[in-house]
Tab-separated table of C-alpha atoms in Angstrom:
chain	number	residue	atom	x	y	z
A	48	UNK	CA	-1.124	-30.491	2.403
A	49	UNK	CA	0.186	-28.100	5.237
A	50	UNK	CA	2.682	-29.676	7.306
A	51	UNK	CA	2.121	-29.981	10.955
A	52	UNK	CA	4.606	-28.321	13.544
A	53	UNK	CA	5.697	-31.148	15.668
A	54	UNK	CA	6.629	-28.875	18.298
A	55	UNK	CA	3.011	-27.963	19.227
A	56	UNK	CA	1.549	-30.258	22.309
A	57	UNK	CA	-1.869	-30.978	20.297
A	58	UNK	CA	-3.407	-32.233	23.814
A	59	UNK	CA	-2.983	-28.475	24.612
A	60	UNK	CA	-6.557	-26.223	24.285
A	61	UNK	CA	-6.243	-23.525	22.100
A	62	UNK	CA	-7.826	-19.809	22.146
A	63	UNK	CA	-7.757	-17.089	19.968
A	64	UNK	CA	-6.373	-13.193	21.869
A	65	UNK	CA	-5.001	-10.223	20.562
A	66	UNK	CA	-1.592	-10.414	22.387
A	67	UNK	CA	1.511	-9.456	19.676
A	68	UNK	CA	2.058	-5.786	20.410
A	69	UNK	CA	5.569	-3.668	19.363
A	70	UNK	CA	7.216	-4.484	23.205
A	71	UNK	CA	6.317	-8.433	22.669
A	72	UNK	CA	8.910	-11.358	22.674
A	73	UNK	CA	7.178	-14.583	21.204
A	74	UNK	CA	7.570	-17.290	18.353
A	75	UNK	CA	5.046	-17.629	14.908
A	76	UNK	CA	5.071	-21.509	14.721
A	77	UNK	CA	4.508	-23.478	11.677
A	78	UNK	CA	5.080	-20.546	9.085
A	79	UNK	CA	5.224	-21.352	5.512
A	80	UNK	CA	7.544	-19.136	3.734
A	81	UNK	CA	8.613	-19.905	0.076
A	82	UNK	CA	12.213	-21.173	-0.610
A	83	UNK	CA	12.711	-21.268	-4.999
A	84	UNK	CA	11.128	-21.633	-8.005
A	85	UNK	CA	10.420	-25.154	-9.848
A	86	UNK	CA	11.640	-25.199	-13.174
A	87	UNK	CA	10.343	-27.752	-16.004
A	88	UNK	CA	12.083	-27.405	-19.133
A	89	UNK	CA	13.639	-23.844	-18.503
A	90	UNK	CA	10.287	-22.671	-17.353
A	91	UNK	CA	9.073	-21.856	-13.846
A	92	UNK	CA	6.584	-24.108	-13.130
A	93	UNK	CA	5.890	-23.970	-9.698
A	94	UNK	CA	6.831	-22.349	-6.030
A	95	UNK	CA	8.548	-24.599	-3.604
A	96	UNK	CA	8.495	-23.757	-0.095
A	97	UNK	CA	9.603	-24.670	3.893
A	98	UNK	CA	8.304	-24.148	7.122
A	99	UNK	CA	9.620	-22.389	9.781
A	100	UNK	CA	9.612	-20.920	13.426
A	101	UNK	CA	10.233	-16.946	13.431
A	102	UNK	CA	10.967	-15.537	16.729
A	103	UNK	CA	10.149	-11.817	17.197
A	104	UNK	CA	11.767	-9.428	19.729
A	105	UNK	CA	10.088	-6.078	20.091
A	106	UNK	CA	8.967	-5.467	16.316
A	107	UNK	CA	11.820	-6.987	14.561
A	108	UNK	CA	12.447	-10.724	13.391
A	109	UNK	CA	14.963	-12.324	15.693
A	110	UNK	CA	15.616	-16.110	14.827
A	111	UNK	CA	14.322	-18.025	11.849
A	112	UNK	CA	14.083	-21.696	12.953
A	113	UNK	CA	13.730	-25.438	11.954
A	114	UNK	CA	10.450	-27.039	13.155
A	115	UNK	CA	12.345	-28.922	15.112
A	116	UNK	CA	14.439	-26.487	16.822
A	117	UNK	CA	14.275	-25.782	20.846
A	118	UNK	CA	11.591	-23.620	21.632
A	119	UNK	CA	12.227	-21.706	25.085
A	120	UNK	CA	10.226	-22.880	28.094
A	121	UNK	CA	8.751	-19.478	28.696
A	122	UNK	CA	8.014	-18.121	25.207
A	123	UNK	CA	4.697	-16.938	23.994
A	124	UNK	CA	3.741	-19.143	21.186
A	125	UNK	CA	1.180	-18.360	18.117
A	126	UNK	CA	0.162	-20.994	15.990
A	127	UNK	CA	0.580	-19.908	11.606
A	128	UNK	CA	-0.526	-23.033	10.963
A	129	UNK	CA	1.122	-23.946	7.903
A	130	UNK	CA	-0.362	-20.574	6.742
A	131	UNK	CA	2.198	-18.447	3.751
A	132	UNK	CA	3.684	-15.327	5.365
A	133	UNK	CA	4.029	-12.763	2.325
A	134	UNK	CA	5.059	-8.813	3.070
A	135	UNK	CA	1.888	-6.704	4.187
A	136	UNK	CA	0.607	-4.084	1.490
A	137	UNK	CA	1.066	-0.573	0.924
A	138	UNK	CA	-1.840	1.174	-0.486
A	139	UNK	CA	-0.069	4.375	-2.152
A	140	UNK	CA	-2.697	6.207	-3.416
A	141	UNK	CA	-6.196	6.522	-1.073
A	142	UNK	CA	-8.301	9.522	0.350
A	143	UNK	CA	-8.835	8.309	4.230
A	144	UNK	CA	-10.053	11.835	4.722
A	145	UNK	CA	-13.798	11.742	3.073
A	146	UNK	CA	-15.652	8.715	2.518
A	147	UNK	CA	-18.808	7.267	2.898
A	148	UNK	CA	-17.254	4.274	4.227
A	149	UNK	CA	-18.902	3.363	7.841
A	150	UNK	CA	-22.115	5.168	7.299
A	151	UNK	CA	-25.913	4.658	5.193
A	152	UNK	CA	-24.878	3.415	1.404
A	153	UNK	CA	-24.552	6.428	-0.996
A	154	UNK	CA	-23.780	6.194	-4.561
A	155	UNK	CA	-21.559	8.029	-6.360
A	156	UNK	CA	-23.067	11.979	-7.765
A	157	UNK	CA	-23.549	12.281	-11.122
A	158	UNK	CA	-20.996	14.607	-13.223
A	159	UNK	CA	-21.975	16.167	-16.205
A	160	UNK	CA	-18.909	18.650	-16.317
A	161	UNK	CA	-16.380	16.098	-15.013
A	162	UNK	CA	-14.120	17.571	-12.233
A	163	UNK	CA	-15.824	20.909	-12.011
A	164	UNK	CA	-19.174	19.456	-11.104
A	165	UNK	CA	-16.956	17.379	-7.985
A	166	UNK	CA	-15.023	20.965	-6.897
A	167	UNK	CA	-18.578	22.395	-7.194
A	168	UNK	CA	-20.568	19.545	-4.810
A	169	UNK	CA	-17.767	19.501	-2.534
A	170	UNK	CA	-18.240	23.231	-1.197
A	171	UNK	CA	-20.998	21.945	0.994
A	172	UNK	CA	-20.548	17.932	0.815
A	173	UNK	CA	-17.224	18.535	2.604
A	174	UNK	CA	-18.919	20.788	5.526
A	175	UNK	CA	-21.056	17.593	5.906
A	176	UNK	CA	-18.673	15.245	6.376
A	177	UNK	CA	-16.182	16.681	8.555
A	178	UNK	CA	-18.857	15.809	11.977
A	179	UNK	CA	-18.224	11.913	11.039
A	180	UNK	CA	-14.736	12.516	9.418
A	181	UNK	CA	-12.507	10.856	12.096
A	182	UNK	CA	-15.160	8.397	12.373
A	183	UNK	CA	-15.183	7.086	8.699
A	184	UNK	CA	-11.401	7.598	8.448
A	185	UNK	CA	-10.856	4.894	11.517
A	186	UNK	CA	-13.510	2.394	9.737
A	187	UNK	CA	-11.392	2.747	6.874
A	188	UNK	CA	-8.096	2.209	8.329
A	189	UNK	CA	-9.982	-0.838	9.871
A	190	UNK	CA	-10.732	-1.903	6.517
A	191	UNK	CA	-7.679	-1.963	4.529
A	192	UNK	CA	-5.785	-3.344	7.612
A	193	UNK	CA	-8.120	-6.239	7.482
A	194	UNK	CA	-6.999	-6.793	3.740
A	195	UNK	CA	-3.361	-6.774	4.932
A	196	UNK	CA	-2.125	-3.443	4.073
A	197	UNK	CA	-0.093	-2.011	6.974
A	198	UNK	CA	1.416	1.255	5.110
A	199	UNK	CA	-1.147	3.878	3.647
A	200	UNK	CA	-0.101	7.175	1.184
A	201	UNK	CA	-3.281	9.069	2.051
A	202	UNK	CA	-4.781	12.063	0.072
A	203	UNK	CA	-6.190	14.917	2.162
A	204	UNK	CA	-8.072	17.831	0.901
A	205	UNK	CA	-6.687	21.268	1.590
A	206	UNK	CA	-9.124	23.722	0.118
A	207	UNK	CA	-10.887	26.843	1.374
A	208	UNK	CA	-14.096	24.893	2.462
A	209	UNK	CA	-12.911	22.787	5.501
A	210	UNK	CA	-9.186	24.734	5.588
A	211	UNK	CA	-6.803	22.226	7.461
A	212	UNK	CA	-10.137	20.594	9.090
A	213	UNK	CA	-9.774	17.531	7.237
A	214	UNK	CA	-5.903	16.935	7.967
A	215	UNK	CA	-6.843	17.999	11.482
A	216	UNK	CA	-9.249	14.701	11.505
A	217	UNK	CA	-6.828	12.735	9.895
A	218	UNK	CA	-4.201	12.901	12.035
A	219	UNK	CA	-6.279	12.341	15.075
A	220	UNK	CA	-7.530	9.186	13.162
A	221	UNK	CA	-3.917	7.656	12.293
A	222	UNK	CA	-2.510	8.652	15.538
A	223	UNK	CA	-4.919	6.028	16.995
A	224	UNK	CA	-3.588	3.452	14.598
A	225	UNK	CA	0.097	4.407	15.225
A	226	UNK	CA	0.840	0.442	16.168
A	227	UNK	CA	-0.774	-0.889	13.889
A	228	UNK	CA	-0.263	1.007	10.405
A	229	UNK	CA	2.753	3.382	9.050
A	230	UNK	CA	1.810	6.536	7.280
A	231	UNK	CA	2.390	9.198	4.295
A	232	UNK	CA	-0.092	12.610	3.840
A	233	UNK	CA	-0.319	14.218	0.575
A	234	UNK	CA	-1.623	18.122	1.301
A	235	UNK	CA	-3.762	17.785	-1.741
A	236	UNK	CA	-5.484	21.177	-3.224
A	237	UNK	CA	-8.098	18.861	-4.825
A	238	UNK	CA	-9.772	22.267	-5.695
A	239	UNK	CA	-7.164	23.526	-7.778
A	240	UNK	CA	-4.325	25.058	-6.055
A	241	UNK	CA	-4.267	28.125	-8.126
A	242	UNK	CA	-7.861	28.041	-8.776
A	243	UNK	CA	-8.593	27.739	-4.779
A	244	UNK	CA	-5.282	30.411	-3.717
A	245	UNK	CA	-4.626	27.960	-0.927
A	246	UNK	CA	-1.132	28.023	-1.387
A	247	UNK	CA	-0.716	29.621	1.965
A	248	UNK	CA	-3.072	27.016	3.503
A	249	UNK	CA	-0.702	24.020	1.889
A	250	UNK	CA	2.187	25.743	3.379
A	251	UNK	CA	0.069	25.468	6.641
A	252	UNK	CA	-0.304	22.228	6.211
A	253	UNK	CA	3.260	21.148	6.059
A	254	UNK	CA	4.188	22.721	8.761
A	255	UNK	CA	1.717	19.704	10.747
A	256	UNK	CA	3.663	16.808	9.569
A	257	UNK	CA	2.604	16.501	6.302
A	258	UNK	CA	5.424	14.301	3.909
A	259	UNK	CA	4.099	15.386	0.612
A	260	UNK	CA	3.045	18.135	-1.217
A	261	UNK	CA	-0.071	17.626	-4.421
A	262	UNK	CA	-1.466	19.288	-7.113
A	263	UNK	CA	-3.834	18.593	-9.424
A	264	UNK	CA	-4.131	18.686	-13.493
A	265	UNK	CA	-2.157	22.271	-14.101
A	266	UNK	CA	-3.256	23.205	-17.220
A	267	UNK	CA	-7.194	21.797	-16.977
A	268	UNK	CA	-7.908	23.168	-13.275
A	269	UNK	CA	-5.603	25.895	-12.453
A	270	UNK	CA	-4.915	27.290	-16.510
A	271	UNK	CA	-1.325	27.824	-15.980
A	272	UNK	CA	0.549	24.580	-16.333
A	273	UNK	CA	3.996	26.623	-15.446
A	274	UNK	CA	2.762	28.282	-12.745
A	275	UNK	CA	1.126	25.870	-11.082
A	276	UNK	CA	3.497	23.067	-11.280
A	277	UNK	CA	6.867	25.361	-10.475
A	278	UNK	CA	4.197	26.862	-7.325
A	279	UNK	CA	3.653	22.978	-6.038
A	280	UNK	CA	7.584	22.341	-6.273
A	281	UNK	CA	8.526	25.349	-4.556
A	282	UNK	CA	6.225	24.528	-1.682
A	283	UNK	CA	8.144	20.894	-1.936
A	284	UNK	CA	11.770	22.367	-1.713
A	285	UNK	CA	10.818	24.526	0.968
A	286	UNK	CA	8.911	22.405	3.250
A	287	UNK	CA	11.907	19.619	2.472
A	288	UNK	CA	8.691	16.984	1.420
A	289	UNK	CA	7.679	15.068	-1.517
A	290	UNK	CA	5.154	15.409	-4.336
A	291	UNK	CA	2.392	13.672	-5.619
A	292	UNK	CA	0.561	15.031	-7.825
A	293	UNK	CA	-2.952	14.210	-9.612
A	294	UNK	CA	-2.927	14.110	-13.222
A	295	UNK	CA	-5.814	13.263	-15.056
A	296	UNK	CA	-4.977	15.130	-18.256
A	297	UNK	CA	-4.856	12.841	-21.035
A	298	UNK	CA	-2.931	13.368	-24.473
A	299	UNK	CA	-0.440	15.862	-25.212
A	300	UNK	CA	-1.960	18.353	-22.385
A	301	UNK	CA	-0.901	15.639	-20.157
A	302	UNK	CA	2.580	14.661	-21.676
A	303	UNK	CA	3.849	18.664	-21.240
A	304	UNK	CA	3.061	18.581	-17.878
A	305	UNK	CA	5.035	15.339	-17.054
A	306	UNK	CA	7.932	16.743	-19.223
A	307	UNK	CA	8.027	19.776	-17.242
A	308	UNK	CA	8.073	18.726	-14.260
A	309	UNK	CA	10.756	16.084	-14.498
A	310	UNK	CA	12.419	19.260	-15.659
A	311	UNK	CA	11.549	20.797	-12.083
A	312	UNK	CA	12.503	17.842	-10.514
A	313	UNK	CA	15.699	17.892	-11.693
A	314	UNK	CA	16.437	21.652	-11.240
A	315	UNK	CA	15.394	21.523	-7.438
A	316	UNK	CA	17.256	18.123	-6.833
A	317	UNK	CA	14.175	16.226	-5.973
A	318	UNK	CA	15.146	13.035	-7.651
A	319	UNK	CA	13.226	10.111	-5.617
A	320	UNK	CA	10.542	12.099	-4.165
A	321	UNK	CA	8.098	12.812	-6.837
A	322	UNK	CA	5.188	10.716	-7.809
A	323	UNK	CA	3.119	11.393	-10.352
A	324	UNK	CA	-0.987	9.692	-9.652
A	325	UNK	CA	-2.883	8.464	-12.684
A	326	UNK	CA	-0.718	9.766	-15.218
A	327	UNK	CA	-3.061	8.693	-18.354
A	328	UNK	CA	-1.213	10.227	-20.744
A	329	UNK	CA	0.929	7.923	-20.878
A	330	UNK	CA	-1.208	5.532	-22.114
A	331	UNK	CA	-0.746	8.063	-25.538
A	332	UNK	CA	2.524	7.590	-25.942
A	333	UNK	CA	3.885	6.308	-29.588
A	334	UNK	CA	6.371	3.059	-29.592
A	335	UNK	CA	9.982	4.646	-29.180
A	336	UNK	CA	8.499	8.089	-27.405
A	337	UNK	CA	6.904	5.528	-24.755
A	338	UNK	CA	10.709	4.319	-23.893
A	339	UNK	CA	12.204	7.436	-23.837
A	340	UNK	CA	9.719	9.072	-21.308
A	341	UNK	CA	10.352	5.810	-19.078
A	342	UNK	CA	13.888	6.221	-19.079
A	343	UNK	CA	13.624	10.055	-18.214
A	344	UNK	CA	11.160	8.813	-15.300
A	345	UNK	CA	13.825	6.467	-13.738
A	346	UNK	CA	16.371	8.584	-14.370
A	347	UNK	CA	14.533	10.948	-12.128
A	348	UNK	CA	13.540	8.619	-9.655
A	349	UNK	CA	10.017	9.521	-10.196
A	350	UNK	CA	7.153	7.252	-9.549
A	351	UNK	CA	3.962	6.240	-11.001
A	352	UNK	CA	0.961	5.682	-8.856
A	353	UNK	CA	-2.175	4.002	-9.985
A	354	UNK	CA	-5.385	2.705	-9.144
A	355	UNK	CA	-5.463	0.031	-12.498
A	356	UNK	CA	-9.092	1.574	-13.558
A	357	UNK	CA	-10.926	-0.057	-16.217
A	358	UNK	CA	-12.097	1.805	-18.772
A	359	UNK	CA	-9.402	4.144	-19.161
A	360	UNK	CA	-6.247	4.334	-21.724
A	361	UNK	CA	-4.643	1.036	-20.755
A	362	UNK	CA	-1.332	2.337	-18.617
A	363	UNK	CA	1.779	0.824	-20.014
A	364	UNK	CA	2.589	-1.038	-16.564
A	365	UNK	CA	5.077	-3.618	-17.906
A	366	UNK	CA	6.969	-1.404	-19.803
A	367	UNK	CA	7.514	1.384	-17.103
A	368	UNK	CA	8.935	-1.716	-14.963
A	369	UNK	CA	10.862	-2.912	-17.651
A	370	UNK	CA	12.457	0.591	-17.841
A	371	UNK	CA	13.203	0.311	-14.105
A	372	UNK	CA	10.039	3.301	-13.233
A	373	UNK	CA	8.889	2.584	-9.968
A	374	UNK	CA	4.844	1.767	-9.938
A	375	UNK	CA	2.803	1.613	-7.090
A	376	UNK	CA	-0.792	0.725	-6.484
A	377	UNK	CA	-3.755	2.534	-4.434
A	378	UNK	CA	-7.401	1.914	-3.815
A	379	UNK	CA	-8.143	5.615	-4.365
A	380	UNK	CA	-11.420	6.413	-3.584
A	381	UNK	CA	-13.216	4.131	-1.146
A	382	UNK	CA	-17.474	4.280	-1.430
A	383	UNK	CA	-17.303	8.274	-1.662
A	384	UNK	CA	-19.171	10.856	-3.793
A	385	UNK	CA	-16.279	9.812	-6.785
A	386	UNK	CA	-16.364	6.182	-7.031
A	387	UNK	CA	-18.762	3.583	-5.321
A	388	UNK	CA	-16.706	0.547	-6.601
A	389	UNK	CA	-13.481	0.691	-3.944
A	390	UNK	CA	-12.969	-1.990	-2.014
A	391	UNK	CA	-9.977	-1.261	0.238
A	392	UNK	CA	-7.575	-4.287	-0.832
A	393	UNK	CA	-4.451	-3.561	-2.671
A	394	UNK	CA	-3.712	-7.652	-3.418
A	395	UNK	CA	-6.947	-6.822	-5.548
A	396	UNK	CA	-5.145	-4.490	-7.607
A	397	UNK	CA	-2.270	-6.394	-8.043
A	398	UNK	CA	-4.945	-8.838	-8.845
A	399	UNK	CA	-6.747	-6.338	-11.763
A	400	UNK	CA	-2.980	-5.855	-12.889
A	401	UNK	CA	-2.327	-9.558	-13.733
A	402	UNK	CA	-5.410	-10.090	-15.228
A	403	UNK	CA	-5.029	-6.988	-17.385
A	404	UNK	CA	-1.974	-7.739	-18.731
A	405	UNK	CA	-2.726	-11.495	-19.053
A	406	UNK	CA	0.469	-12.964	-16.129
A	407	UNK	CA	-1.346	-16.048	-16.044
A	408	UNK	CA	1.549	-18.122	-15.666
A	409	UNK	CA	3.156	-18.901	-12.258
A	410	UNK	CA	6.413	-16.782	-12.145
A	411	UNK	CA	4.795	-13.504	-13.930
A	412	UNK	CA	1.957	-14.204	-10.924
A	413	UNK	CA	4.616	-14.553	-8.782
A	414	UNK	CA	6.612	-11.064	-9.693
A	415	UNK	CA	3.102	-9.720	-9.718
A	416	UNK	CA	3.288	-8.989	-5.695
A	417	UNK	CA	5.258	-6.635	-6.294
A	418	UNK	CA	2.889	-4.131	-6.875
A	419	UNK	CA	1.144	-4.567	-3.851
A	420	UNK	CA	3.696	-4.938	-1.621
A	421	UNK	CA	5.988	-1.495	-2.688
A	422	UNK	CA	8.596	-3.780	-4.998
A	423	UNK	CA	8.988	-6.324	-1.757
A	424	UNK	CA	8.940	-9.999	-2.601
A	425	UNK	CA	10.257	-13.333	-0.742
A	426	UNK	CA	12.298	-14.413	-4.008
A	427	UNK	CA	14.034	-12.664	-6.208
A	428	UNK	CA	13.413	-13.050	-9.756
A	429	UNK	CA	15.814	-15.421	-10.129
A	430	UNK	CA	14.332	-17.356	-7.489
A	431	UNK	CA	16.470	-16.917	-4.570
A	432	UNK	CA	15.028	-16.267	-1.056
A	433	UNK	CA	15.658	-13.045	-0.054
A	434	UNK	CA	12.476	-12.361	2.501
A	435	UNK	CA	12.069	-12.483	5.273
A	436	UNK	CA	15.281	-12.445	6.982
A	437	UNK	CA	16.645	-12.094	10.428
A	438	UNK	CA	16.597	-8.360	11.277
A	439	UNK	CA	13.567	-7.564	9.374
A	440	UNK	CA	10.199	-6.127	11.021
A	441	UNK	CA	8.404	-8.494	11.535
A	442	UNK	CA	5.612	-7.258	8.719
A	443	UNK	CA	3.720	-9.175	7.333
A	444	UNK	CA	0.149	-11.173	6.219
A	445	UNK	CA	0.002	-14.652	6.899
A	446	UNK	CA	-2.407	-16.244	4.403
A	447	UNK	CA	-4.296	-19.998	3.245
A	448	UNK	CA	-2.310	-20.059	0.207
A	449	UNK	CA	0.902	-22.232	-1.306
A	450	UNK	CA	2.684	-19.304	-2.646
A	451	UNK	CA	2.875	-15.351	-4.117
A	452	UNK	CA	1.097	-16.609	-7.652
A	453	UNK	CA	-1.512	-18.221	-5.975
A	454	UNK	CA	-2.218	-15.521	-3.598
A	455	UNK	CA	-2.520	-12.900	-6.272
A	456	UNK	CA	-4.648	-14.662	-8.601
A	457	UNK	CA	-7.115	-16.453	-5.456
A	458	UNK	CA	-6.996	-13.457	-3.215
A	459	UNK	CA	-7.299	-15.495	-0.135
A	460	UNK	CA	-8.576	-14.563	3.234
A	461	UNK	CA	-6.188	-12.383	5.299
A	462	UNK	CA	-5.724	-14.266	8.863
A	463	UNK	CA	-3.810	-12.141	10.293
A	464	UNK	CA	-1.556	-9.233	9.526
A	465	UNK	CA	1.267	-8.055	11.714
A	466	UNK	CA	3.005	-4.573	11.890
A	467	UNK	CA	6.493	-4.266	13.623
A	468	UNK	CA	5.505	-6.829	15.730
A	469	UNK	CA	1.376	-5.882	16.388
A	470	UNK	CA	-0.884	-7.959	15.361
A	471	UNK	CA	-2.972	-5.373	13.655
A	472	UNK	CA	-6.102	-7.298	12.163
A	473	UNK	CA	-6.991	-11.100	11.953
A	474	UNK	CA	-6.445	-13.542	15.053
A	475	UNK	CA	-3.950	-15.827	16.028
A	476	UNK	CA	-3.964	-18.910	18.228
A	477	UNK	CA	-1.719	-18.774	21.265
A	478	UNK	CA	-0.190	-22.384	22.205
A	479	UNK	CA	1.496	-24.400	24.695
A	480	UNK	CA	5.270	-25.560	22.774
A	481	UNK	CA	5.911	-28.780	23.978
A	482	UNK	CA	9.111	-29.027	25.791
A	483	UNK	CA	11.273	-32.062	25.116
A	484	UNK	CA	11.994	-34.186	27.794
A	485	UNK	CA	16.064	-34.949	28.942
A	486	UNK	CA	15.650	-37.934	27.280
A	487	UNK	CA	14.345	-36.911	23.792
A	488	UNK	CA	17.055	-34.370	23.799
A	489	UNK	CA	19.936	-37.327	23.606
């Protein structure tokens, strides 16, 4: 049963606005937030939790109060209603920059000569799509932020058909979310960066503010694994940026290429800013070899970004964060000429994740946001509260739920979802506190 704030005057008439912006001062009243695990026999059986009053000054969580505590006379209040505030979401792996997404229903082209058939359509599907590009990328941002994601790693093409066109579209499309979302670009060559000689137009492209530099499948696409991988990290070093890179390649093709470039990463002291996408090779990986490439990964600092498809090699999730690898989740493509089937909510992958791996049970539920959240959860694992806390931004998605576990396996509605202080989807209802009295203050 949700608890009722006893500081809210219910004789008061409630509305729903869009006030909470970055500059605002005002209180979140009622807020559930979780406070320990249950144990029952040395198990974790269930998620306790309290309810609070979180003041917010200008983006960043200032006081976090008793019901019961004095509420300023003049304060803005919004009513959480009992609701669970969890972190918001970080999709890590999308393309923003061509979709369908906002326009008639198309379904996904047929490939008879996998990735070459896609590099093929897109020389004139791309020239198509860059009129409504902004458009769809805005719809999209709308999307995910209505699924509580508030930071997005997007994918944009860089290839000799639209040249920087696409990023140029994508920027304009953020920068009208700048309040309400936070932001990393990946230059991507998605038509080979050898194979497309767009090297130049990458090194273009970080020049505009883009944070990472991509590549795609070395040896399949652009038939020099060396080249093309050392090319991609020199553009990193000198550009002072990231890496993501896409690697489809399965088997041992795959496996070289990881090898080397944790090799590059190393050499040009890139340790924490490499992520490798997909990564299904290292679903091939024997017992003992599996370990020994997850170790070399954290090591490295490098990251493992995925979209948990199903049908593919089963990725080896749990052990890469047993071995301390950092994996992330992304919605990848979103109703586009790849994939139909994206949805835009990264508590969905999380979601897929559990059930793949069968964390049925309420702390491996629990641990489970994780992966949605980039590694942010209110308790730790062993069950202290450790989010949010005073000084935070105030970040978050406040949801119908009792906890993390049941979030992640009922996927509940997201009411709304605050960034640094904006309320950047959902509603919330703004309320009259009610002020004690002198008397009821003795």
């Amino acid at each position: 049963m949700i608890q009722e704030n006893n500081s809210l005057n219910k004789d008061t008439h409630t509305h729903k606005i869009k006030v909470p912006d970055k500059n605002s001062s005002y209180m979140l009243l009622n807020v559930r937030l979780e406070s320990g695990y249950k144990y029952e026999n040395g198990e974790v059986a269930a998620t306790e939790s309290v309810f609070r009053n979180i003041r917010v000054d200008k983006g960043r969580i200032t006081k976090i109060l008793d019901l019961n505590s004095h509420l300023e006379k003049d304060i803005v209040c919004f009513d959480a209603k009992g609701m669970l505030l969890l972190p918001s979401f970080r999709d890590m792996h999308i393309h923003l920059d061509k979709t369908y997404y906002g326009g008639p229903w198309k379904a996904a082209a047929t490939r008879k000569n996998g990735i070459f058939d896609m590099i093929e359509l897109e020389q004139t599907l791309l020239l198509e799509l860059l009129p409504t590009a902004q458009e769809h990328a805005e719809k999209l941002i709308e999307l995910i932020l209505s699924y509580g994601t508030t930071y997005v790693r997007s994918h944009c093409n860089i290839d000799q058909v639209v040249g920087l066109k696409n990023l140029e579209k994508l920027k304009l499309a953020i920068a009208n979310y700048s309040d309400k979302i936070s932001h990393e670009i990946v230059a991507f060559p998605q038509h080979g960066l050898l194979r497309s000689n767009v090297e130049g137009l990458l090194r273009d492209a970080m020049k505009l503010g883009v944070t990472h530099v991509g590549g795609l499948d070395p040896t399949l696409v652009d038939g020099n694994m060396e080249k093309s991988l050392h090319t991609m990290v020199q553009i990193a070093v000198d550009s002072k940026a990231g890496i993501d890179i896409h690697l489809h390649e399965g088997g041992e093709t795959g496996l070289m290429a990881i090898r080397r470039l944790a090799d590059l990463t190393e050499e040009a002291g890139l340790q924490g800013k490499v992520t490798i996408s997909h990564a299904f090779s290292l679903a091939s990986l024997a017992p003992g070899a599996d370990i020994e490439m997850a170790d070399r990964l954290a090591s490295l600092g490098i990251s493992i970004a995925s979209s948990v498809p199903i049908g593919k090699s089963v990725m080896p999730i749990p052990l890469l964060q047993e071995r301390k690898v950092k994996v992330m989740l992304g919605n990848d493509s979103i109703t586009d000429h790849w994939d139909p089937f994206g949805i835009g909510d990264t508590l969905q992958k999380a979601h897929l994740t559990a059930q793949l791996f069968g964390w049925k049970n309420e702390y491996n539920l629990s641990r489970a946001l994780s992966l949605a959240t980039g590694g942010i959860t209110p308790l730790d694992e062993s069950g202290k509260q450790i989010w949010p806390r005073v000084g935070n931004d105030a970040t978050g998605v406040l949801v119908p739920a009792s906890c993390s576990a049941e979030a992640v396996a009922r996927l509940p509605k997201r009411a709304a979802v605050l960034h640094k202080g904006t309320l950047s989807s959902g509603t919330l209802d703004i309320v009259k506190p009610k002020i004690p009295n002198a008397s009821e203050t003795h």
